[in-house]
Structures are given as structure tokens and as C-alpha cells.
CSV table of C-alpha atoms and ligand atoms in Angstrom, one decimal:
chain,number,residue,atom,x,y,z
S,926,MET,CA,116.3,101.9,145.0
S,927,LYS,CA,113.6,104.4,144.7
S,928,ALA,CA,113.8,107.8,146.4
S,929,VAL,CA,111.9,111.0,146.3
S,930,GLN,CA,114.2,113.9,145.7
S,931,LEU,CA,113.6,117.6,146.2
S,932,ILE,CA,114.9,119.2,143.0
S,933,ALA,CA,114.0,122.8,143.5
S,934,HIS,CA,112.8,124.8,146.4
S,935,GLY,CA,109.3,126.4,146.2
S,936,GLN,CA,105.8,126.5,147.6
S,937,PRO,CA,105.3,123.8,146.3
S,938,GLY,CA,108.8,122.6,145.7
S,939,GLN,CA,109.6,120.4,142.8
S,940,PHE,CA,109.9,116.7,143.7
S,941,GLU,CA,110.9,113.7,141.6
S,942,LEU,CA,110.7,110.0,142.2
S,943,ARG,CA,114.0,108.7,141.0
S,944,ASP,CA,116.1,105.5,140.9
S,945,VAL,CA,119.2,106.2,142.9
S,946,PRO,CA,122.1,103.9,144.0
S,947,ASP,CA,121.5,101.9,147.2
S,948,PRO,CA,123.1,103.4,150.2
S,949,VAL,CA,126.2,101.7,151.5
S,950,PRO,CA,127.0,101.8,155.3
S,951,ALA,CA,130.3,103.5,156.3
S,952,PRO,CA,131.9,102.4,159.6
S,953,GLY,CA,129.5,102.8,162.5
S,954,GLU,CA,126.5,103.0,160.2
S,955,VAL,CA,123.5,100.9,159.3
S,956,VAL,CA,121.1,100.8,156.3
S,957,VAL,CA,117.4,100.8,157.3
S,958,GLN,CA,114.7,99.7,154.9
S,959,VAL,CA,112.1,102.4,155.5
S,960,GLN,CA,108.6,101.0,156.3
S,961,ALA,CA,107.1,104.4,157.2
S,962,CYS,CA,108.3,108.0,157.5
S,963,GLY,CA,106.4,110.9,159.0
S,964,LEU,CA,106.1,114.4,157.6
S,965,ASN,CA,106.8,117.4,159.7
S,966,HIS,CA,106.8,121.2,159.5
S,967,LEU,CA,110.6,120.9,159.1
S,968,ASP,CA,110.0,119.2,155.7
S,969,LEU,CA,107.9,122.3,154.6
S,970,TRP,CA,110.7,124.6,155.6
S,971,LEU,CA,113.1,122.5,153.7
S,972,GLU,CA,110.8,122.5,150.7
S,973,GLN,CA,110.5,126.2,150.8
S,974,GLY,CA,114.2,126.8,151.3
S,975,GLU,CA,113.6,128.6,154.6
S,976,LEU,CA,115.9,126.6,156.9
S,977,PRO,CA,118.8,128.5,158.5
S,978,VAL,CA,121.3,125.8,157.3
S,979,PRO,CA,122.7,125.3,153.8
S,980,VAL,CA,120.9,122.5,151.9
S,981,GLN,CA,122.3,120.8,148.8
S,982,LEU,CA,119.8,119.8,146.2
S,983,PRO,CA,118.8,117.3,145.1
S,984,ARG,CA,117.9,116.1,148.6
S,985,THR,CA,115.7,113.2,149.8
S,986,PRO,CA,113.7,114.6,152.7
S,987,GLY,CA,112.1,112.6,155.5
S,988,CYS,CA,113.2,113.0,159.1
S,989,GLU,CA,110.9,110.6,161.0
S,990,ALA,CA,111.7,107.1,159.7
S,991,ALA,CA,111.0,103.7,161.0
S,992,GLY,CA,111.9,100.4,159.4
S,993,ARG,CA,114.0,97.3,159.4
S,994,VAL,CA,117.8,97.0,159.5
S,995,VAL,CA,118.9,95.4,156.2
S,996,GLU,CA,122.7,96.0,156.3
S,997,VAL,CA,125.3,96.9,159.0
S,998,ALA,CA,128.9,98.0,158.7
S,999,GLY,CA,131.5,95.5,159.9
S,1000,ASP,CA,132.1,97.3,163.1
S,1001,VAL,CA,128.5,97.5,164.2
S,1002,ARG,CA,127.8,95.3,167.2
S,1003,ASN,CA,124.5,96.5,168.7
S,1004,TRP,CA,122.3,96.0,165.6
S,1005,LYS,CA,121.7,93.1,163.3
S,1006,VAL,CA,119.8,92.6,160.0
S,1007,GLY,CA,116.1,92.3,160.8
S,1008,ASP,CA,116.0,94.5,163.8
S,1009,GLU,CA,113.0,96.8,163.9
S,1010,VAL,CA,114.0,100.4,164.6
S,1011,ALA,CA,113.0,104.0,164.9
S,1012,VAL,CA,115.5,106.6,163.6
S,1013,GLN,CA,116.2,109.7,165.7
S,1014,SER,CA,116.0,112.6,163.3
S,1015,ASN,CA,118.7,114.7,165.0
S,1016,LEU,CA,121.8,112.7,164.1
S,1017,PHE,CA,123.9,113.7,167.2
S,1018,CYS,CA,127.7,113.3,167.2
S,1019,GLY,CA,127.9,111.1,170.2
S,1020,GLN,CA,131.2,112.7,171.3
S,1021,CYS,CA,130.7,116.3,172.3
S,1022,GLU,CA,130.3,117.3,176.0
S,1023,TYR,CA,126.5,117.3,175.7
S,1024,CYS,CA,126.2,113.9,174.0
S,1025,ARG,CA,128.6,112.4,176.5
S,1026,ARG,CA,126.2,113.2,179.3
S,1027,GLY,CA,123.0,112.1,177.5
S,1028,GLU,CA,121.9,115.6,176.4
S,1029,GLU,CA,121.9,114.7,172.7
S,1030,SER,CA,119.3,117.4,172.0
S,1031,MET,CA,122.1,120.0,172.7
S,1032,CYS,CA,124.7,118.3,170.5
S,1033,LEU,CA,127.3,120.7,169.1
S,1034,GLN,CA,127.5,119.0,165.8
S,1035,PRO,CA,124.1,117.6,164.9
S,1036,VAL,CA,123.2,116.6,161.4
S,1037,MET,CA,119.5,116.8,160.5
S,1038,LEU,CA,118.2,113.7,158.8
S,1039,GLY,CA,116.5,114.5,155.5
S,1040,VAL,CA,118.0,118.0,155.5
S,1041,GLN,CA,121.8,117.8,155.7
S,1042,CYS,CA,121.8,114.2,154.5
S,1043,ASP,CA,119.3,112.0,152.6
S,1044,GLY,CA,116.3,111.0,154.7
S,1045,GLY,CA,113.4,108.6,154.8
S,1046,PHE,CA,111.2,109.3,151.8
S,1047,ALA,CA,113.0,106.5,150.1
S,1048,GLU,CA,113.1,102.7,150.2
S,1049,LYS,CA,116.3,102.8,152.3
S,1050,VAL,CA,118.1,105.3,154.5
S,1051,ARG,CA,121.7,105.2,155.8
S,1052,VAL,CA,122.2,106.4,159.4
S,1053,PRO,CA,124.7,106.1,162.3
S,1054,GLU,CA,123.9,103.2,164.5
S,1055,ARG,CA,123.7,105.5,167.6
S,1056,ALA,CA,120.7,107.2,166.0
S,1057,LEU,CA,118.6,104.1,166.3
S,1058,ALA,CA,116.1,103.1,168.9
S,1059,ARG,CA,114.6,99.6,169.1
S,1060,LEU,CA,110.9,99.3,168.5
S,1061,PRO,CA,109.3,97.7,171.6
S,1062,GLN,CA,106.9,94.8,171.1
S,1063,GLY,CA,103.5,96.1,170.0
S,1064,VAL,CA,104.8,99.2,168.3
S,1065,ASP,CA,104.4,98.9,164.6
S,1066,PHE,CA,106.3,101.0,162.0
S,1067,GLN,CA,103.4,103.5,161.4
S,1068,THR,CA,103.0,104.1,165.1
S,1069,SER,CA,106.7,104.7,165.4
S,1070,ALA,CA,106.9,107.0,162.3
S,1071,ALA,CA,104.0,109.0,163.8
S,1072,LEU,CA,105.6,109.6,167.2
S,1073,THR,CA,109.4,109.4,166.7
S,1074,LEU,CA,109.9,113.1,166.0
S,1075,ALA,CA,106.8,115.0,167.1
S,1076,GLY,CA,105.9,112.7,170.0
S,1077,SER,CA,109.4,112.6,171.4
S,1078,THR,CA,109.6,116.4,171.0
S,1079,ALA,CA,106.5,116.7,173.3
S,1080,MET,CA,108.0,114.1,175.7
S,1081,HIS,CA,111.2,116.1,175.9
S,1082,MET,CA,109.3,119.3,176.5
S,1083,LEU,CA,107.0,117.9,179.3
S,1084,THR,CA,109.4,115.5,181.1
S,1085,ASN,CA,112.8,117.1,180.5
S,1086,CYS,CA,112.4,120.8,180.1
S,1087,VAL,CA,109.5,121.4,182.5
S,1088,THR,CA,107.6,119.4,185.2
S,1089,VAL,CA,103.9,118.8,185.1
S,1090,ARG,CA,102.5,118.9,188.6
S,1091,GLU,CA,99.3,117.1,189.6
S,1092,GLY,CA,96.3,119.5,189.0
S,1093,ASP,CA,98.3,122.0,186.9
S,1094,TRP,CA,96.3,123.8,184.2
S,1095,VAL,CA,98.3,122.9,181.0
S,1096,LEU,CA,97.5,124.8,177.9
S,1097,VAL,CA,98.4,122.9,174.7
S,1098,VAL,CA,98.4,125.1,171.6
S,1099,GLY,CA,97.6,123.6,168.2
S,1100,ALA,CA,95.9,120.4,169.5
S,1101,ALA,CA,95.8,118.6,166.1
S,1102,SER,CA,99.5,119.0,165.3
S,1103,GLY,CA,102.0,116.2,165.8
S,1104,VAL,CA,103.4,117.9,168.9
S,1105,GLY,CA,100.0,119.0,170.2
S,1106,SER,CA,98.3,115.7,169.9
S,1107,ALA,CA,101.1,114.0,171.8
S,1108,ALA,CA,101.4,116.8,174.4
S,1109,ILE,CA,97.7,116.5,175.3
S,1110,GLN,CA,98.1,112.8,176.0
S,1111,ILE,CA,101.4,113.1,177.9
S,1112,ALA,CA,100.3,116.2,180.0
S,1113,SER,CA,96.9,114.7,181.0
S,1114,GLN,CA,98.5,111.4,182.0
S,1115,LEU,CA,101.1,113.2,184.1
S,1116,GLY,CA,98.2,114.7,186.1
S,1117,GLY,CA,97.7,118.0,184.3
S,1118,ARG,CA,94.3,119.4,183.5
S,1119,VAL,CA,94.6,120.1,179.8
S,1120,ILE,CA,93.1,123.0,177.9
S,1121,ALA,CA,93.7,122.7,174.2
S,1122,THR,CA,93.3,125.2,171.4
S,1123,ALA,CA,92.2,124.2,167.9
S,1124,SER,CA,91.0,126.0,164.8
S,1125,THR,CA,88.3,123.7,163.5
S,1126,GLU,CA,85.5,121.6,165.0
S,1127,ALA,CA,87.1,118.4,163.8
S,1128,LYS,CA,90.4,119.3,165.5
S,1129,ARG,CA,88.5,120.2,168.7
S,1130,VAL,CA,86.7,116.8,168.7
S,1131,LEU,CA,90.1,115.1,168.4
S,1132,ALA,CA,91.6,117.1,171.3
S,1133,ARG,CA,88.7,115.9,173.6
S,1134,GLN,CA,89.3,112.3,172.5
S,1135,LEU,CA,93.0,112.6,173.3
S,1136,GLY,CA,92.3,113.8,176.9
S,1137,ALA,CA,91.8,117.5,176.9
S,1138,GLU,CA,89.4,118.6,179.6
S,1139,VAL,CA,88.5,121.9,177.8
S,1140,VAL,CA,88.9,122.8,174.2
S,1141,ILE,CA,88.8,126.3,172.9
S,1142,ASP,CA,88.6,127.9,169.4
S,1143,SER,CA,91.9,129.3,168.4
S,1144,SER,CA,90.3,131.3,165.6
S,1145,ASP,CA,88.6,133.4,168.2
S,1146,THR,CA,90.9,136.3,168.7
S,1147,LYS,CA,90.0,136.5,172.4
S,1148,TRP,CA,91.0,132.9,173.2
S,1149,SER,CA,93.5,133.9,175.8
S,1150,ALA,CA,90.7,135.6,177.8
S,1151,GLU,CA,88.8,132.4,177.5
S,1152,VAL,CA,91.7,130.5,179.2
S,1153,ARG,CA,91.6,133.0,182.0
S,1154,ARG,CA,87.8,132.5,182.4
S,1155,ILE,CA,88.0,128.7,182.4
S,1156,THR,CA,90.7,128.7,185.1
S,1157,GLY,CA,88.8,131.2,187.3
S,1158,LYS,CA,91.3,134.0,186.4
S,1159,HIS,CA,94.2,131.8,187.6
S,1160,GLY,CA,95.6,131.3,184.1
S,1161,ALA,CA,97.6,128.4,182.7
S,1162,ASP,CA,100.4,127.0,184.9
S,1163,LEU,CA,102.1,125.5,181.9
S,1164,VAL,CA,101.9,126.2,178.2
S,1165,VAL,CA,103.1,123.9,175.5
S,1166,GLU,CA,103.8,126.3,172.6
S,1167,HIS,CA,105.2,125.6,169.1
S,1168,VAL,CA,103.7,128.3,166.9
S,1169,GLY,CA,105.5,131.5,168.0
S,1170,GLY,CA,104.8,135.0,166.8
S,1171,GLU,CA,101.5,136.6,168.0
S,1172,VAL,CA,100.4,133.2,169.5
S,1173,LEU,CA,103.3,133.3,172.0
S,1174,ARG,CA,102.4,136.8,173.1
S,1175,GLN,CA,98.8,135.7,173.7
S,1176,CYS,CA,100.1,132.8,175.8
S,1177,PHE,CA,101.8,135.2,178.1
S,1178,GLU,CA,98.4,137.0,178.5
S,1179,CYS,CA,96.8,133.9,180.0
S,1180,LEU,CA,99.9,132.6,181.9
S,1181,ALA,CA,99.4,132.1,185.7
S,1182,ARG,CA,101.8,133.7,188.2
S,1183,GLY,CA,104.8,131.5,188.4
S,1184,GLY,CA,103.7,129.9,185.1
S,1185,THR,CA,106.0,128.5,182.5
S,1186,ILE,CA,105.8,128.5,178.7
S,1187,VAL,CA,107.8,125.8,177.0
S,1188,THR,CA,108.2,126.4,173.2
S,1189,CYS,CA,109.7,124.3,170.4
S,1190,GLY,CA,108.7,126.1,167.2
S,1191,ALA,CA,108.0,129.3,165.4
S,1192,THR,CA,105.9,128.3,162.4
S,1193,ALA,CA,103.8,131.5,162.7
S,1194,GLY,CA,106.7,133.9,163.3
S,1195,LYS,CA,110.3,133.8,164.5
S,1196,GLU,CA,109.9,137.1,166.5
S,1197,ALA,CA,107.6,137.9,169.3
S,1198,ALA,CA,107.2,141.0,171.5
S,1199,LEU,CA,107.7,140.4,175.2
S,1200,ASN,CA,106.5,142.9,177.8
S,1201,LEU,CA,109.1,142.6,180.5
S,1202,TRP,CA,107.0,144.2,183.3
S,1203,PRO,CA,104.4,141.4,183.7
S,1204,PHE,CA,107.1,138.9,182.9
S,1205,PHE,CA,109.1,139.6,186.0
S,1206,VAL,CA,106.3,140.8,188.3
S,1207,LYS,CA,104.4,137.5,187.7
S,1208,GLN,CA,107.7,135.6,187.8
S,1209,HIS,CA,107.0,133.9,184.4
S,1210,ARG,CA,109.4,131.6,182.8
S,1211,LEU,CA,110.0,131.0,179.1
S,1212,VAL,CA,111.8,127.7,178.3
S,1213,GLY,CA,113.2,126.8,174.9
S,1214,SER,CA,113.0,123.1,173.9
S,1215,TYR,CA,114.7,121.5,170.9
S,1216,SER,CA,114.8,118.0,169.5
S,1217,ARG,CA,115.0,115.2,172.1
S,1218,ASN,CA,117.5,113.1,173.9
S,1219,SER,CA,117.8,109.4,173.2
S,1220,SER,CA,116.1,108.7,176.5
S,1221,ASP,CA,113.1,110.8,175.5
S,1222,LEU,CA,112.7,108.8,172.3
S,1223,GLU,CA,112.9,105.5,174.3
S,1224,ALA,CA,110.3,106.8,176.7
S,1225,THR,CA,108.0,107.8,173.8
S,1226,LEU,CA,108.2,104.3,172.3
S,1227,ASP,CA,107.7,102.7,175.8
S,1228,TRP,CA,104.6,104.9,176.3
S,1229,ALA,CA,103.3,103.8,172.8
S,1230,ALA,CA,104.0,100.1,173.7
S,1231,THR,CA,101.8,100.3,176.8
S,1232,GLY,CA,99.1,102.2,175.0
S,1233,LYS,CA,99.5,105.4,177.0
S,1234,LEU,CA,100.5,107.3,173.9
S,1235,LYS,CA,98.5,106.7,170.8
S,1236,PRO,CA,99.6,107.9,167.3
S,1237,VAL,CA,97.1,110.1,165.5
S,1238,ILE,CA,97.5,109.2,161.8
S,1239,HIS,CA,95.7,111.4,159.3
S,1240,ALA,CA,96.8,109.7,156.1
S,1241,VAL,CA,99.4,107.4,154.6
S,1242,TYR,CA,100.7,108.1,151.1
S,1243,PRO,CA,102.7,105.8,148.8
S,1244,LEU,CA,106.2,107.1,147.9
S,1245,ASP,CA,105.2,108.3,144.4
S,1246,ARG,CA,102.6,110.6,146.0
S,1247,THR,CA,105.0,112.2,148.5
S,1248,ALA,CA,104.4,115.7,147.0
S,1249,GLU,CA,100.7,115.3,147.8
S,1250,ALA,CA,101.6,114.5,151.4
S,1251,PHE,CA,103.5,117.8,151.5
S,1252,ALA,CA,100.5,119.7,150.1
S,1253,ALA,CA,98.2,118.1,152.7
S,1254,LEU,CA,100.4,119.2,155.5
S,1255,ARG,CA,100.8,122.7,154.0
S,1256,ALA,CA,97.0,123.1,153.8
S,1257,ARG,CA,96.8,122.8,157.6
S,1258,THR,CA,93.7,120.7,157.5
S,1259,VAL,CA,95.3,117.4,158.7
S,1260,LEU,CA,94.4,115.8,162.0
S,1261,GLY,CA,97.6,114.4,163.5
S,1262,LYS,CA,100.3,113.0,161.3
S,1263,VAL,CA,100.8,112.5,157.6
S,1264,LEU,CA,103.0,109.5,156.8
S,1265,VAL,CA,104.7,108.1,153.7
S,1266,ASP,CA,105.0,104.3,153.3
S,1267,PRO,CA,107.5,103.4,150.5
S,1268,PHE,CA,106.0,100.0,150.2
S,1269,GLU,CA,102.4,101.0,150.3
S,1270,PRO,CA,100.7,99.9,147.0
S,1271,GLU,CA,99.4,102.8,145.0
S,1272,ALA,CA,95.9,103.5,146.3
S,1273,GLU,CA,93.2,103.1,143.7
S,1274,GLY,CA,90.6,105.7,142.9
S,1275,ASP,CA,91.4,108.9,144.9
M,86,ZN,ZN1,127.2,115.8,170.2
């Protein structure tokens, strides 16, 4: 089969489209023919060699795959050839104390798809059967690949880690990102009044279309004061944050008394200063969120099936142009998700 392999780390990294042996399922595993696979910031970290886990090269990236089951191991009972599935990117062990109680996001022995094993930028991918979720009727492969990782991350943040109360001011940072575009939709449908930040006019238009009540320009250094002004000095009750660094500090500046910041990323910096005085006086809360539970992924797909959660797809690339997809995400100009479709015919012209 054909697979894109990362040969050398860098910015950009070196990729090659290669013919590799077809994957063979071990006990408890299935092989999925990939119909679409989403790109995420995780892939850029892998490309740049900046993940805090050892990575063996060559490696086929791709952590947000959707497709059709084409082979199952002899002991697999829950899946059959032809089933349409989404693949959970955090390949949880299914046996540790957290997995046993449905908290797969806290698994003690997780394996990251496309990082610690070969992922979905290939015609086929081999995964444990427990990592699959069935695609509900009406959810196609591209929709799934655009929501499976980022959308379910937002679902986990907003329905598992924190609670959105009716009428809460919910600040969503980075409206046009995968997490941001899903968080706006989820928070507003849970009754929140969403304020979104975005750096370009195109991204701000998208945020309004997705349900943000107010959209502010994140390139204005005084955006946190703007949040306070919009909310009548009340501040945001809840902040969905995934950028880190200085942005996280600014989120605290516009956080309401008793407000909560839930964060799942640190693309702009892994360290942030925290002034403890206002933190305890205003009884702020900072909640970390990571990955998702299987129940969050199922909820995400259900929301997509009923039309409550819509994928935002910026572009779909064929397999042999995967490196261009990486470049597009790195350039930070994309609106929503960049996908790779291994069976997409080569686009003509562009
Ligand atoms: Zn586990």
C-alpha cells in the first residue's frame, strides 16, 4: 500500500510517499482503509521533532482517521469488514484503572496514533478494535476526520471537564482552529454566550457563522480588556484555551470571579506566569484537559449526525500532497480543518 512517511524532522520535515507492506492485524486489532485523515498541531510537533516522547523514524503520521474496516483479527467480534468507523487517536490500553472506569483520556499506557505507531496518512492503518467508534448514519468520512480529534477534544473540555451554565459568558480562544470551531458550536448550543477571538477578518466571519455572539480581534494586544468591556466588567465565566503562554495569562485578566479556564494545549508556549493573588481572591479555577474518553467521541459523532456540530473543512489534499497540507497548517491561515484523502484523485491545476 501507499503511505506517507516522515523521514527526517524539520520545519518543514522531510516526507516521502512510499510503497510499504500492507498492515496485518494482530489479535484484537483491525485494519481500516483510510478514507480521510485530519491534520492537527500534534502532527506539526511530530514533524519538528518537538514531542516529549521518543519517535522512531520513518513514521507515518496521521492521528485523526476515518474509514472502512477491511480486515479483522480472528478474535474480533464487535467489528466486521465494511463497517464505517472513526479511529480514536489516543490508543488507550483498556485495562488500567482509568480505562476500566471509562476515563480513557487518563490512560496510564496510551499510544499516540501516528506518533508512536503508524497513522492515517496511508491507504490503510492498523489499530486496536477498542479504538474504533461507529460512524452514525449521515456522518461521512470527511466529517468524521474533521471532528474525531479536535471536535471530541472540545466535547471533552466542555461536557466532561467543566460545565456550561445557561447564560454563561464563554470565551473561545482561536476561533478558526479545530478545537475552537467545535467549541464555539458546542458552548453556544449548551446555552453559553460565546465570545470568540480570531486574528483575521475571515476567521472572525467564520466564528460568527458558527454561533459566536461577539468576535474580537486577537491581534489587538488589549483584547482581554475588550472581553471585560463586552461583558460589562463581569468577565468570562468560562474560557476554552488551547494556546498557552502569554495568551493564558491574558485569559486570567478577563476571567470573572469564580470563573474557570479549561486548557488543552500550549502551541504558543509551555510556560505561563500565574499571579496567585487574584487567582485565589477571585476564586479562579484552571482545569487541564487532555484527549477524550470514548463517550466523548461517541457524543461528538452523535452531535454531527443530528447537525448540531458541523465540521469546518478548509481543504482536502491527496496523499501525495500531504507535505503541502502540513505547510498549510503551519502557515496558520487555515479556517477549520485540513484533511488528507488517500483516495482523492490528484487535483488538476493548482
Ligand atoms: Zn488505560
